[in-house]
PDB file of C-alpha atoms in Angstrom:
ATOM      1  CA  MET A  14      76.816  87.312  81.380  1.00 36.00           C
ATOM      2  CA  PHE A  15      75.108  89.641  82.684  1.00 36.00           C
ATOM      3  CA  PRO A  16      73.153  92.407  80.038  1.00 39.00           C
ATOM      4  CA  SER A  17      74.076  94.870  78.228  1.00 40.00           C
ATOM      5  CA  ILE A  18      73.639  98.480  79.397  1.00 37.00           C
ATOM      6  CA  GLN A  19      71.054  99.869  76.831  1.00 37.00           C
ATOM      7  CA  GLY A  20      72.119 103.215  75.186  1.00 37.00           C
ATOM      8  CA  GLY A  21      74.544 104.600  77.819  1.00 42.00           C
ATOM      9  CA  PRO A  22      78.610 103.046  78.677  1.00 46.00           C
ATOM     10  CA  ALA A  23      78.987  99.797  80.081  1.00 45.00           C
ATOM     11  CA  LEU A  24      80.203 102.340  82.833  1.00 48.00           C
ATOM     12  CA  GLN A  25      76.556 102.467  84.297  1.00 49.00           C
ATOM     13  CA  ALA A  26      76.169  98.481  84.779  1.00 56.00           C
ATOM     14  CA  SER A  27      74.159  98.059  87.772  1.00 79.00           C
ATOM     15  CA  GLN A  28      76.055  98.324  91.074  1.00 84.00           C
ATOM     16  CA  ALA A  29      73.971  95.466  92.379  1.00 86.00           C
ATOM     17  CA  GLU A  30      74.905  93.418  89.492  1.00 87.00           C
ATOM     18  CA  VAL A  31      78.989  94.204  89.666  1.00 90.00           C
ATOM     19  CA  PHE A  32      78.781  93.712  93.674  1.00 92.00           C
ATOM     20  CA  GLN A  33      76.658  90.136  93.166  1.00 91.00           C
ATOM     21  CA  ARG A  34      79.911  89.081  90.154  1.00 91.00           C
ATOM     22  CA  ILE A  35      82.672  90.159  92.379  1.00 93.00           C
ATOM     23  CA  ASN A  36      80.890  88.745  95.994  1.00 92.00           C
ATOM     24  CA  ASN A  37      80.623  85.220  93.538  1.00 93.00           C
ATOM     25  CA  ASP A  38      84.425  85.436  92.200  1.00 93.00           C
ATOM     26  CA  LEU A  39      86.118  84.551  95.428  1.00 95.00           C
ATOM     27  CA  LEU A  40      89.514  84.995  93.658  1.00 95.00           C
ATOM     28  CA  LEU A  41      88.424  88.779  92.521  1.00 96.00           C
ATOM     29  CA  SER A  42      86.790  89.041  95.870  1.00 96.00           C
ATOM     30  CA  SER A  43      89.679  87.954  98.450  1.00 97.00           C
ATOM     31  CA  SER A  44      92.598  89.503  96.437  1.00 96.00           C
ATOM     32  CA  LEU A  45      90.046  92.690  97.315  1.00 97.00           C
ATOM     33  CA  TRP A  46      89.380  92.249 101.086  1.00 97.00           C
ATOM     34  CA  ALA A  47      92.762  91.092 101.557  1.00 97.00           C
ATOM     35  CA  ASN A  48      93.642  94.756 100.876  1.00 97.00           C
ATOM     36  CA  ILE A  49      91.304  96.235 102.766  1.00 97.00           C
ATOM     37  CA  ALA A  50      92.950  94.185 106.333  1.00 98.00           C
ATOM     38  CA  LEU A  51      96.072  95.389 105.039  1.00 97.00           C
ATOM     39  CA  ALA A  52      95.668  98.725 104.899  1.00 97.00           C
ATOM     40  CA  GLY A  53      93.918  99.123 107.972  1.00 97.00           C
ATOM     41  CA  LEU A  54      96.471  96.827 109.857  1.00 97.00           C
ATOM     42  CA  SER A  55      98.881  99.410 107.917  1.00 97.00           C
ATOM     43  CA  ILE A  56      97.589 102.893 109.246  1.00 97.00           C
ATOM     44  CA  LEU A  57      96.818 101.946 112.900  1.00 97.00           C
ATOM     45  CA  LEU A  58     100.711 100.431 112.748  1.00 97.00           C
ATOM     46  CA  PHE A  59     101.785 103.779 110.813  1.00 96.00           C
ATOM     47  CA  VAL A  60     100.140 105.621 113.559  1.00 96.00           C
ATOM     48  CA  TYR A  61     102.195 103.902 116.062  1.00 96.00           C
ATOM     49  CA  MET A  62     105.479 104.025 114.408  1.00 94.00           C
ATOM     50  CA  GLY A  63     104.914 107.950 114.081  1.00 92.00           C
ATOM     51  CA  ARG A  64     103.909 108.731 117.890  1.00 91.00           C
ATOM     52  CA  ASN A  65     107.603 110.184 118.536  1.00 90.00           C
ATOM     53  CA  VAL A  66     108.620 111.669 115.010  1.00 91.00           C
ATOM     54  CA  GLU A  67     109.371 115.257 115.056  1.00 89.00           C
ATOM     55  CA  GLY A  68     110.411 117.555 113.043  1.00 87.00           C
ATOM     56  CA  THR A  69     109.050 119.147 109.330  1.00 90.00           C
ATOM     57  CA  ARG A  70     110.973 117.186 107.338  1.00 91.00           C
ATOM     58  CA  ALA A  71     110.103 113.961 109.008  1.00 93.00           C
ATOM     59  CA  LYS A  72     106.582 114.719 109.369  1.00 94.00           C
ATOM     60  CA  LEU A  73     106.066 115.981 105.917  1.00 94.00           C
ATOM     61  CA  ILE A  74     107.720 111.995 105.239  1.00 95.00           C
ATOM     62  CA  TRP A  75     105.476 110.374 107.545  1.00 95.00           C
ATOM     63  CA  GLY A  76     102.449 112.346 106.348  1.00 95.00           C
ATOM     64  CA  ALA A  77     102.576 111.345 102.441  1.00 96.00           C
ATOM     65  CA  THR A  78     103.481 107.650 103.385  1.00 96.00           C
ATOM     66  CA  LEU A  79     100.198 107.641 106.345  1.00 96.00           C
ATOM     67  CA  LEU A  80      98.214 108.507 103.551  1.00 97.00           C
ATOM     68  CA  ILE A  81      98.724 105.846 100.906  1.00 97.00           C
ATOM     69  CA  PRO A  82      97.423 103.023 103.023  1.00 97.00           C
ATOM     70  CA  LEU A  83      94.145 105.980 104.013  1.00 97.00           C
ATOM     71  CA  VAL A  84      94.240 106.264 100.220  1.00 96.00           C
ATOM     72  CA  SER A  85      94.095 102.261  99.054  1.00 96.00           C
ATOM     73  CA  ILE A  86      91.030 101.386 102.156  1.00 97.00           C
ATOM     74  CA  SER A  87      89.031 103.640 101.057  1.00 96.00           C
ATOM     75  CA  SER A  88      89.693 102.272  97.351  1.00 95.00           C
ATOM     76  CA  TYR A  89      89.143  99.017  97.452  1.00 96.00           C
ATOM     77  CA  THR A  90      86.768  99.798  99.824  1.00 96.00           C
ATOM     78  CA  ALA A  91      84.155 100.851  96.686  1.00 96.00           C
ATOM     79  CA  LEU A  92      85.772  97.855  94.252  1.00 96.00           C
ATOM     80  CA  VAL A  93      84.401  95.771  96.384  1.00 95.00           C
ATOM     81  CA  SER A  94      80.973  97.550  96.495  1.00 94.00           C
ATOM     82  CA  GLY A  95      80.708  97.485  93.284  1.00 93.00           C
ATOM     83  CA  LEU A  96      80.755 101.638  93.400  1.00 93.00           C
ATOM     84  CA  THR A  97      84.018 101.791  91.111  1.00 94.00           C
ATOM     85  CA  VAL A  98      83.958  98.670  88.537  1.00 94.00           C
ATOM     86  CA  GLY A  99      81.652  98.498  85.573  1.00 91.00           C
ATOM     87  CA  LEU A 100      81.402  95.627  82.559  1.00 91.00           C
ATOM     88  CA  VAL A 101      83.522  96.948  79.524  1.00 92.00           C
ATOM     89  CA  GLU A 102      82.632  95.429  75.809  1.00 93.00           C
ATOM     90  CA  MET A 103      85.710  94.456  74.375  1.00 95.00           C
ATOM     91  CA  PRO A 104      85.921  96.509  70.886  1.00 95.00           C
ATOM     92  CA  PRO A 105      87.294  94.461  67.894  1.00 95.00           C
ATOM     93  CA  GLY A 106      90.566  93.117  67.386  1.00 95.00           C
ATOM     94  CA  HIS A 107      90.802  92.796  70.591  1.00 95.00           C
ATOM     95  CA  ALA A 108      91.189  88.570  71.966  1.00 94.00           C
ATOM     96  CA  LEU A 109      87.789  89.408  73.147  1.00 94.00           C
ATOM     97  CA  ALA A 110      85.548  91.404  71.372  1.00 94.00           C
ATOM     98  CA  GLY A 111      82.386  91.494  72.076  1.00 92.00           C
ATOM     99  CA  GLU A 112      82.604  90.079  75.373  1.00 92.00           C
ATOM    100  CA  GLU A 113      81.587  92.341  78.946  1.00 91.00           C
ATOM    101  CA  VAL A 114      84.194  92.450  80.754  1.00 91.00           C
ATOM    102  CA  LEU A 115      84.637  93.942  84.904  1.00 93.00           C
ATOM    103  CA  SER A 116      86.807  96.551  84.576  1.00 93.00           C
ATOM    104  CA  GLN A 117      88.129  97.908  88.023  1.00 94.00           C
ATOM    105  CA  TRP A 118      88.823 101.479  87.100  1.00 94.00           C
ATOM    106  CA  GLY A 119      88.794 102.251  90.529  1.00 94.00           C
ATOM    107  CA  ARG A 120      92.291 101.085  91.015  1.00 96.00           C
ATOM    108  CA  TYR A 121      93.910 103.613  88.148  1.00 96.00           C
ATOM    109  CA  LEU A 122      92.267 106.213  90.263  1.00 92.00           C
ATOM    110  CA  THR A 123      93.937 104.690  93.607  1.00 93.00           C
ATOM    111  CA  TRP A 124      97.337 104.580  91.885  1.00 96.00           C
ATOM    112  CA  THR A 125      96.568 108.376  90.710  1.00 96.00           C
ATOM    113  CA  LEU A 126      96.329 109.627  94.432  1.00 95.00           C
ATOM    114  CA  SER A 127      98.546 107.263  96.294  1.00 96.00           C
ATOM    115  CA  THR A 128     101.874 107.261  94.198  1.00 97.00           C
ATOM    116  CA  PRO A 129     102.284 111.022  93.769  1.00 97.00           C
ATOM    117  CA  MET A 130     102.763 110.004  98.384  1.00 97.00           C
ATOM    118  CA  ILE A 131     105.403 107.359  97.387  1.00 97.00           C
ATOM    119  CA  LEU A 132     107.107 109.559  95.328  1.00 97.00           C
ATOM    120  CA  LEU A 133     106.113 112.740  97.212  1.00 97.00           C
ATOM    121  CA  ALA A 134     108.144 110.952  99.908  1.00 96.00           C
ATOM    122  CA  LEU A 135     110.869 109.680  98.303  1.00 96.00           C
ATOM    123  CA  GLY A 136     111.257 113.143  96.818  1.00 96.00           C
ATOM    124  CA  LEU A 137     111.798 114.283 100.328  1.00 95.00           C
ATOM    125  CA  LEU A 138     114.058 111.455 101.429  1.00 95.00           C
ATOM    126  CA  ALA A 139     116.481 112.586  98.978  1.00 95.00           C
ATOM    127  CA  ASP A 140     116.119 116.215  99.033  1.00 95.00           C
ATOM    128  CA  VAL A 141     115.350 116.569  95.713  1.00 96.00           C
ATOM    129  CA  ASP A 142     115.186 120.238  94.026  1.00 95.00           C
ATOM    130  CA  LEU A 143     111.033 121.110  94.166  1.00 94.00           C
ATOM    131  CA  GLY A 144     111.159 121.885  90.470  1.00 95.00           C
ATOM    132  CA  SER A 145     111.778 117.849  89.818  1.00 95.00           C
ATOM    133  CA  LEU A 146     109.921 116.543  92.987  1.00 96.00           C
ATOM    134  CA  PHE A 147     107.105 118.495  90.620  1.00 97.00           C
ATOM    135  CA  THR A 148     107.634 117.538  87.068  1.00 97.00           C
ATOM    136  CA  VAL A 149     107.854 113.666  88.301  1.00 97.00           C
ATOM    137  CA  VAL A 150     104.860 114.136  90.697  1.00 98.00           C
ATOM    138  CA  ALA A 151     103.051 115.311  87.120  1.00 98.00           C
ATOM    139  CA  ALA A 152     104.099 113.185  85.193  1.00 98.00           C
ATOM    140  CA  ASP A 153     103.285 110.235  86.819  1.00 98.00           C
ATOM    141  CA  VAL A 154      99.729 111.717  87.460  1.00 98.00           C
ATOM    142  CA  GLY A 155      99.825 111.924  83.412  1.00 98.00           C
ATOM    143  CA  MET A 156     100.632 107.732  83.694  1.00 98.00           C
ATOM    144  CA  CYS A 157      98.374 106.953  85.383  1.00 97.00           C
ATOM    145  CA  VAL A 158      95.200 109.278  84.082  1.00 97.00           C
ATOM    146  CA  THR A 159      96.376 108.031  80.508  1.00 97.00           C
ATOM    147  CA  GLY A 160      96.539 104.234  81.544  1.00 97.00           C
ATOM    148  CA  LEU A 161      92.334 104.410  83.068  1.00 96.00           C
ATOM    149  CA  ALA A 162      91.855 105.379  79.458  1.00 96.00           C
ATOM    150  CA  ALA A 163      93.923 102.969  78.526  1.00 96.00           C
ATOM    151  CA  ALA A 164      91.608 100.606  80.111  1.00 95.00           C
ATOM    152  CA  LEU A 165      88.256 102.138  79.577  1.00 95.00           C
ATOM    153  CA  VAL A 166      88.272 103.158  75.740  1.00 95.00           C
ATOM    154  CA  THR A 167      85.542 100.285  73.310  1.00 94.00           C
ATOM    155  CA  SER A 168      85.314 102.545  70.362  1.00 94.00           C
ATOM    156  CA  SER A 169      89.315 101.388  69.332  1.00 95.00           C
ATOM    157  CA  TYR A 170      91.579  98.536  70.309  1.00 96.00           C
ATOM    158  CA  GLY A 171      94.508 100.041  68.523  1.00 96.00           C
ATOM    159  CA  LEU A 172      93.439 103.234  70.541  1.00 97.00           C
ATOM    160  CA  ARG A 173      93.569 101.287  73.619  1.00 97.00           C
ATOM    161  CA  TRP A 174      97.260 100.485  73.357  1.00 97.00           C
ATOM    162  CA  ALA A 175      98.001 103.685  71.927  1.00 98.00           C
ATOM    163  CA  PHE A 176      97.113 105.435  75.236  1.00 98.00           C
ATOM    164  CA  TYR A 177      99.341 102.024  76.835  1.00 98.00           C
ATOM    165  CA  GLY A 178     101.919 103.645  75.171  1.00 98.00           C
ATOM    166  CA  ILE A 179     101.305 107.391  75.784  1.00 98.00           C
ATOM    167  CA  SER A 180     101.522 106.193  80.136  1.00 98.00           C
ATOM    168  CA  CYS A 181     104.147 104.111  79.028  1.00 98.00           C
ATOM    169  CA  ALA A 182     105.746 107.036  77.855  1.00 98.00           C
ATOM    170  CA  PHE A 183     105.686 108.873  81.104  1.00 98.00           C
ATOM    171  CA  PHE A 184     106.443 106.242  82.822  1.00 98.00           C
ATOM    172  CA  VAL A 185     109.786 106.268  81.491  1.00 98.00           C
ATOM    173  CA  VAL A 186     110.588 109.854  83.073  1.00 97.00           C
ATOM    174  CA  VAL A 187     109.374 108.425  86.179  1.00 98.00           C
ATOM    175  CA  LEU A 188     111.884 105.651  85.813  1.00 97.00           C
ATOM    176  CA  TYR A 189     114.628 108.113  84.684  1.00 97.00           C
ATOM    177  CA  ALA A 190     114.260 110.704  87.393  1.00 97.00           C
ATOM    178  CA  VAL A 191     113.843 108.028  90.277  1.00 97.00           C
ATOM    179  CA  LEU A 192     116.871 105.981  89.087  1.00 97.00           C
ATOM    180  CA  VAL A 193     119.306 108.432  87.740  1.00 96.00           C
ATOM    181  CA  GLU A 194     118.679 111.779  88.973  1.00 95.00           C
ATOM    182  CA  TRP A 195     117.297 111.478  92.981  1.00 97.00           C
ATOM    183  CA  PRO A 196     120.410 109.024  93.718  1.00 96.00           C
ATOM    184  CA  ARG A 197     123.187 111.160  93.252  1.00 95.00           C
ATOM    185  CA  SER A 198     120.733 113.821  95.633  1.00 95.00           C
ATOM    186  CA  ALA A 199     120.303 111.248  97.832  1.00 96.00           C
ATOM    187  CA  THR A 200     124.575 110.900  98.241  1.00 95.00           C
ATOM    188  CA  ALA A 201     124.400 114.437  98.799  1.00 94.00           C
ATOM    189  CA  ALA A 202     121.567 113.930 101.806  1.00 93.00           C
ATOM    190  CA  GLY A 203     123.355 111.024 103.342  1.00 93.00           C
ATOM    191  CA  THR A 204     120.172 108.946 103.047  1.00 95.00           C
ATOM    192  CA  ASP A 205     121.456 107.484  99.733  1.00 94.00           C
ATOM    193  CA  GLU A 206     121.598 103.626 101.811  1.00 94.00           C
ATOM    194  CA  ILE A 207     117.078 103.028 102.820  1.00 96.00           C
ATOM    195  CA  PHE A 208     116.723 105.335  99.080  1.00 96.00           C
ATOM    196  CA  GLY A 209     118.808 102.304  96.686  1.00 96.00           C
ATOM    197  CA  THR A 210     116.714  99.806  99.033  1.00 97.00           C
ATOM    198  CA  LEU A 211     113.095 101.686  98.652  1.00 97.00           C
ATOM    199  CA  ARG A 212     114.490 102.813  94.924  1.00 96.00           C
ATOM    200  CA  ALA A 213     115.167  99.388  93.821  1.00 97.00           C
ATOM    201  CA  LEU A 214     111.455  98.173  95.926  1.00 97.00           C
ATOM    202  CA  THR A 215     109.993 100.636  93.973  1.00 97.00           C
ATOM    203  CA  VAL A 216     111.469  99.981  90.043  1.00 97.00           C
ATOM    204  CA  VAL A 217     110.426  96.558  90.360  1.00 97.00           C
ATOM    205  CA  LEU A 218     106.912  96.200  91.598  1.00 98.00           C
ATOM    206  CA  TRP A 219     105.935  99.587  89.125  1.00 98.00           C
ATOM    207  CA  LEU A 220     107.201  97.431  86.180  1.00 97.00           C
ATOM    208  CA  GLY A 221     104.583  94.698  86.915  1.00 97.00           C
ATOM    209  CA  TYR A 222     101.723  96.999  86.691  1.00 97.00           C
ATOM    210  CA  PRO A 223     102.442  97.452  82.845  1.00 97.00           C
ATOM    211  CA  VAL A 224     103.417  93.560  82.872  1.00 97.00           C
ATOM    212  CA  ILE A 225     100.063  92.316  84.052  1.00 97.00           C
ATOM    213  CA  TRP A 226      97.750  95.604  82.164  1.00 96.00           C
ATOM    214  CA  ALA A 227      99.773  94.314  78.654  1.00 96.00           C
ATOM    215  CA  VAL A 228      98.728  89.763  79.623  1.00 96.00           C
ATOM    216  CA  GLY A 229      95.605  90.888  81.520  1.00 94.00           C
ATOM    217  CA  VAL A 230      92.028  90.927  80.473  1.00 93.00           C
ATOM    218  CA  GLU A 231      92.408  94.561  79.634  1.00 93.00           C
ATOM    219  CA  GLY A 232      95.961  93.822  77.041  1.00 94.00           C
ATOM    220  CA  LEU A 233      96.062  90.375  75.244  1.00 95.00           C
ATOM    221  CA  ALA A 234      94.609  88.441  77.190  1.00 94.00           C
ATOM    222  CA  LEU A 235      96.845  85.618  77.254  1.00 96.00           C
ATOM    223  CA  VAL A 236      95.399  86.410  80.916  1.00 94.00           C
ATOM    224  CA  GLU A 237      91.127  85.785  81.003  1.00 91.00           C
ATOM    225  CA  SER A 238      90.356  84.989  84.443  1.00 93.00           C
ATOM    226  CA  VAL A 239      90.072  88.421  85.460  1.00 94.00           C
ATOM    227  CA  GLY A 240      90.602  86.904  89.845  1.00 94.00           C
ATOM    228  CA  LEU A 241      94.402  86.695  88.686  1.00 95.00           C
ATOM    229  CA  THR A 242      94.535  89.855  87.470  1.00 95.00           C
ATOM    230  CA  SER A 243      93.580  91.584  90.471  1.00 96.00           C
ATOM    231  CA  TRP A 244      94.954  89.595  92.704  1.00 97.00           C
ATOM    232  CA  GLY A 245      98.159  90.212  90.398  1.00 96.00           C
ATOM    233  CA  TYR A 246      98.040  94.098  90.770  1.00 97.00           C
ATOM    234  CA  SER A 247      97.104  93.472  94.999  1.00 97.00           C
ATOM    235  CA  ALA A 248      99.994  91.362  95.258  1.00 97.00           C
ATOM    236  CA  LEU A 249     102.296  94.702  93.360  1.00 97.00           C
ATOM    237  CA  ASP A 250     100.097  96.982  95.627  1.00 97.00           C
ATOM    238  CA  ILE A 251     100.626  95.488  98.996  1.00 97.00           C
ATOM    239  CA  GLY A 252     104.685  94.999  97.699  1.00 97.00           C
ATOM    240  CA  ALA A 253     105.227  98.652  96.861  1.00 97.00           C
ATOM    241  CA  LYS A 254     102.565 100.675  99.160  1.00 97.00           C
ATOM    242  CA  TYR A 255     102.768  98.507 102.950  1.00 97.00           C
ATOM    243  CA  VAL A 256     105.869  97.153 102.474  1.00 97.00           C
ATOM    244  CA  PHE A 257     108.363 100.081 100.750  1.00 97.00           C
ATOM    245  CA  ALA A 258     106.131 102.301 103.589  1.00 97.00           C
ATOM    246  CA  PHE A 259     106.708 100.444 106.497  1.00 97.00           C
ATOM    247  CA  LEU A 260     110.227 100.719 105.368  1.00 97.00           C
ATOM    248  CA  LEU A 261     110.809 104.285 105.240  1.00 97.00           C
ATOM    249  CA  LEU A 262     108.709 104.601 108.262  1.00 96.00           C
ATOM    250  CA  ARG A 263     111.017 102.345 110.037  1.00 96.00           C
ATOM    251  CA  TRP A 264     114.437 103.950 108.852  1.00 96.00           C
ATOM    252  CA  VAL A 265     112.693 107.811 109.447  1.00 95.00           C
ATOM    253  CA  ALA A 266     111.822 106.679 113.091  1.00 93.00           C
ATOM    254  CA  ALA A 267     115.551 106.184 113.520  1.00 93.00           C
ATOM    255  CA  ASN A 268     117.142 108.536 111.818  1.00 92.00           C
ATOM    256  CA  GLN A 269     115.579 111.529 112.202  1.00 91.00           C
ATOM    257  CA  ASP A 270     118.652 113.659 112.528  1.00 90.00           C
ATOM    258  CA  VAL A 271     119.696 112.582 109.051  1.00 90.00           C
ATOM    259  CA  VAL A 272     116.374 113.575 107.438  1.00 89.00           C
ATOM    260  CA  GLU A 273     116.299 117.218 109.578  1.00 86.00           C
ATOM    261  CA  THR A 274     119.869 117.614 107.958  1.00 85.00           C
ATOM    262  CA  ALA A 275     119.128 116.033 104.447  1.00 73.00           C
ATOM    263  CA  GLY A 276     119.193 119.553 102.825  1.00 60.00           C
ATOM    264  CA  LEU A 277     121.575 121.541 105.489  1.00 53.00           C
ATOM    265  CA  GLY A 278     124.529 121.680 102.808  1.00 45.00           C
ATOM    266  CA  THR A 279     122.387 122.463 100.171  1.00 45.00           C
ATOM    267  CA  ASP A 280     120.880 125.886 102.023  1.00 44.00           C
ATOM    268  CA  THR A 281     124.723 126.686 103.108  1.00 38.00           C
ATOM    269  CA  ALA A 282     126.011 125.843  99.634  1.00 38.00           C
ATOM    270  CA  SER A 283     123.215 128.846  98.322  1.00 39.00           C
ATOM    271  CA  GLY A 284     124.002 131.232 100.608  1.00 40.00           C
ATOM    272  CA  ALA A 285     127.067 131.351 100.738  1.00 36.00           C
ATOM    273  CA  ALA A 286     126.533 131.803  97.375  1.00 39.00           C
ATOM    274  CA  ALA A 287     124.557 134.521  97.346  1.00 39.00           C
ATOM    275  CA  VAL A 288     126.998 136.281 100.062  1.00 38.00           C
ATOM    276  CA  ASP A 289     129.516 135.518  97.680  1.00 47.00           C
ATOM    277  CA  ASP A 290     127.316 137.893  94.806  1.00 47.00           C
ATOM    278  CA  ASP A 291     126.697 140.603  97.529  1.00 46.00           C
TER     279      ASP A 291
END
């Protein structure tokens, strides 16, 4: 057990201490290095896959998708170095009350930057309206930020779960849009088949994150191993980011004509309505 940080929050623990602790835990360190390697390979692959992508909408989707592994490799490097990892003392009422738990709070920063890119790519693919896209991305950011608060609150066990509940409420907004509203737009845009596949992949995997939080060391501590919890998050990241991005980019590269004409029906209808009003 590392010594407590006197007179300051646990997040100010020495990076050298945290770095040593990560390196000494093979399960934990492997969960981080695996994602660094996969993110690096994904960047190279996606750059190659996008070499012939043309058209404004297709390039926007490709750019948003490429940012996913770019954010990930930066984030996981920060995690493995100990830069965005700290020791947090669990509050009274927690199963590990009084113990210092390794908190990978940098993951929440990653999700705050990467998951909006996933939603942006999905929204562009489905040709959703700008207002809906903005609302869903804002809710997603709120979900990640309040999730971070839930992980870092040390004053009250109840407040940890309160922030967790708020984060889940934001998540419901995202789920409603992706499951109910956006599929209609995707059908109108002619991208419903690939959208349905990506929607299923995203929803199933994203549901795993709050479950891991609840049963892991940050929540009920039914699983006390930080390494196992970290691998749980890392495995979800692999599917929700790299597999998702590969499937999307492969389809976009092969169906650029569909992507570029996705909004023409809506634009034509709007133009006709404007003429009728005149």
